[in-house]
Amino acid sequence: MHIVSLAGGIGGARFLRGLRAAVPDAEITVIGNTGDDITLFGLRVCPDLDTVMYTLGGGINEEQGWGRADEHHLIKTELAAYGVEPQWFGLGDKDIATHIVRTQMLNAGYPLSAITEALCARWQPGVRLIPMTDDRAETHVVIQDEQGRRAIHFQEWWVRLRASVPAEEIILVGADDAKPAPGVVEAIGEADMVILPPSNPVVSIGTILQIPGIREALEEKTVVGVSPIIGGAPVRGMADACLSAIGVETSAQAVLELYGSRLVDGWLVAEEDKGVTLEGVRVVARPLLMSDLEATTEIARAALELAR
Ligand code: FO1
């Protein structure tokens, strides 16, 4: 069986661990969000790709959900001693090795998809991880503050500001000129089913859907989504800040309508949200808290069951 899954950061990676456990013999292709990518100190950082790779490869810092386990920050401390900015984004020493390998391969002309494959050869995540595009497409956020109305990188809004300043607009810069990475549309075409994990519906799943050609390919397939909102609030992260930025209510119903019934055929919601309904979509309610691997595996099983 071939399953395709779109993944963003922490929630998506955790769900994929359960999906892999639920169907250990299935071939799983993960289309990773690259809208969060940022260049820092001359290094290209791909947070969502690395979170999937480290989480499934066993190197993740579990409580953070990003970055490496047993990390050190000697380089970060030295950079701060030089007064180098930004100091609000915590790059660990081991993590920096990943960004050095990626950056030198980018500079040698390799596409991000080939680089991701090379990095995964070490981590053996047990899925095929493909970036949504090899082209540059970065999420920027328009805010209004004492410096006036301006666009800042998503990471600055997310990490430095903790989304405390309302996002007036969330824009995927470069989306219109970006193409799906090699293998993305093919994997979708060959898939027996597509699962949308409980990733951020705006800056993770929503970003991937903005790459021309990806949503169209998905609409041909059986797609089951797992609601990232339980009882009107995101479980983790700041999906509510992102949803309000695009004028969408923070609810399982509103996210389902945001994805739409042309894309989604099945929708898994928490018991609190069992009233969710949309013409053309089969909605199933069950516990959705990914409290541990066992619970997550059960949720993945329910999503696969619904897809079947
Ligand atoms: N998130 C934070 O809240 N603070 C950080 O300092 C931080 C550093 C960081 C470094 C590498 C990386 O891959 C992710 C990092 N993240 C950090 C998380 C990141 O902002 C989010 O994981 C994604 O961009 C959203 O899913």
Short mmCIF file of C-alpha atoms and ligand atoms in Angstrom, two decimals, residues 8-10 36 45-48 50-51 66-67 88-91 95 99 154-155 158-159 162 204, ligand 1:
data_model
loop_
_atom_site.label_atom_id
_atom_site.label_comp_id
_atom_site.label_asym_id
_atom_site.label_seq_id
_atom_site.Cartn_x
_atom_site.Cartn_y
_atom_site.Cartn_z
CA GLY A 8 4.47 20.47 8.60
CA GLY A 9 6.18 20.65 11.92
CA ILE A 10 5.73 19.07 15.30
CA ASP A 36 9.21 27.97 7.13
CA VAL A 45 17.56 25.98 7.70
CA CYS A 46 14.52 23.80 6.82
CA PRO A 47 12.65 23.43 10.14
CA ASP A 48 9.73 21.28 8.99
CA ASP A 50 14.29 18.52 9.79
CA THR A 51 11.50 17.98 12.33
CA TRP A 66 12.23 20.51 17.00
CA GLY A 67 16.04 20.44 16.98
CA TRP A 88 16.18 34.80 18.92
CA PHE A 89 16.48 31.62 16.80
CA GLY A 90 18.18 28.82 18.76
CA LEU A 91 20.42 26.80 16.46
CA ASP A 95 21.67 20.86 14.12
CA HIS A 99 22.50 23.05 7.78
CA PHE A 154 7.46 33.73 9.41
CA GLN A 155 10.16 32.60 11.85
CA TRP A 158 6.59 32.74 15.18
CA VAL A 159 9.74 32.64 17.34
CA ARG A 162 5.48 34.38 19.51
CA SER A 204 1.95 23.99 6.99
N1 FO1 B 1 11.16 27.32 17.63
C1 FO1 B 1 11.22 28.18 18.69
O1 FO1 B 1 10.16 28.46 19.31
N2 FO1 B 1 12.39 28.74 19.11
C2 FO1 B 1 13.56 28.49 18.47
O2 FO1 B 1 14.61 29.04 18.86
C3 FO1 B 1 13.54 27.56 17.37
C4 FO1 B 1 14.72 27.21 16.71
C5 FO1 B 1 14.67 26.22 15.70
C6 FO1 B 1 15.83 25.77 15.09
C7 FO1 B 1 15.79 24.80 14.11
C8 FO1 B 1 14.56 24.26 13.73
O3 FO1 B 1 14.51 23.28 12.80
C9 FO1 B 1 13.36 24.69 14.34
C10 FO1 B 1 13.42 25.68 15.32
N3 FO1 B 1 12.25 26.13 15.96
C11 FO1 B 1 12.31 27.01 16.99
C12 FO1 B 1 10.94 25.60 15.59
C13 FO1 B 1 10.42 26.23 14.32
O4 FO1 B 1 10.24 27.59 14.44
C14 FO1 B 1 9.08 25.52 14.01
O5 FO1 B 1 9.29 24.17 14.20
C15 FO1 B 1 8.60 25.56 12.59
O6 FO1 B 1 9.12 26.53 11.84
C16 FO1 B 1 7.08 25.59 12.66
O7 FO1 B 1 6.63 24.29 12.66
#
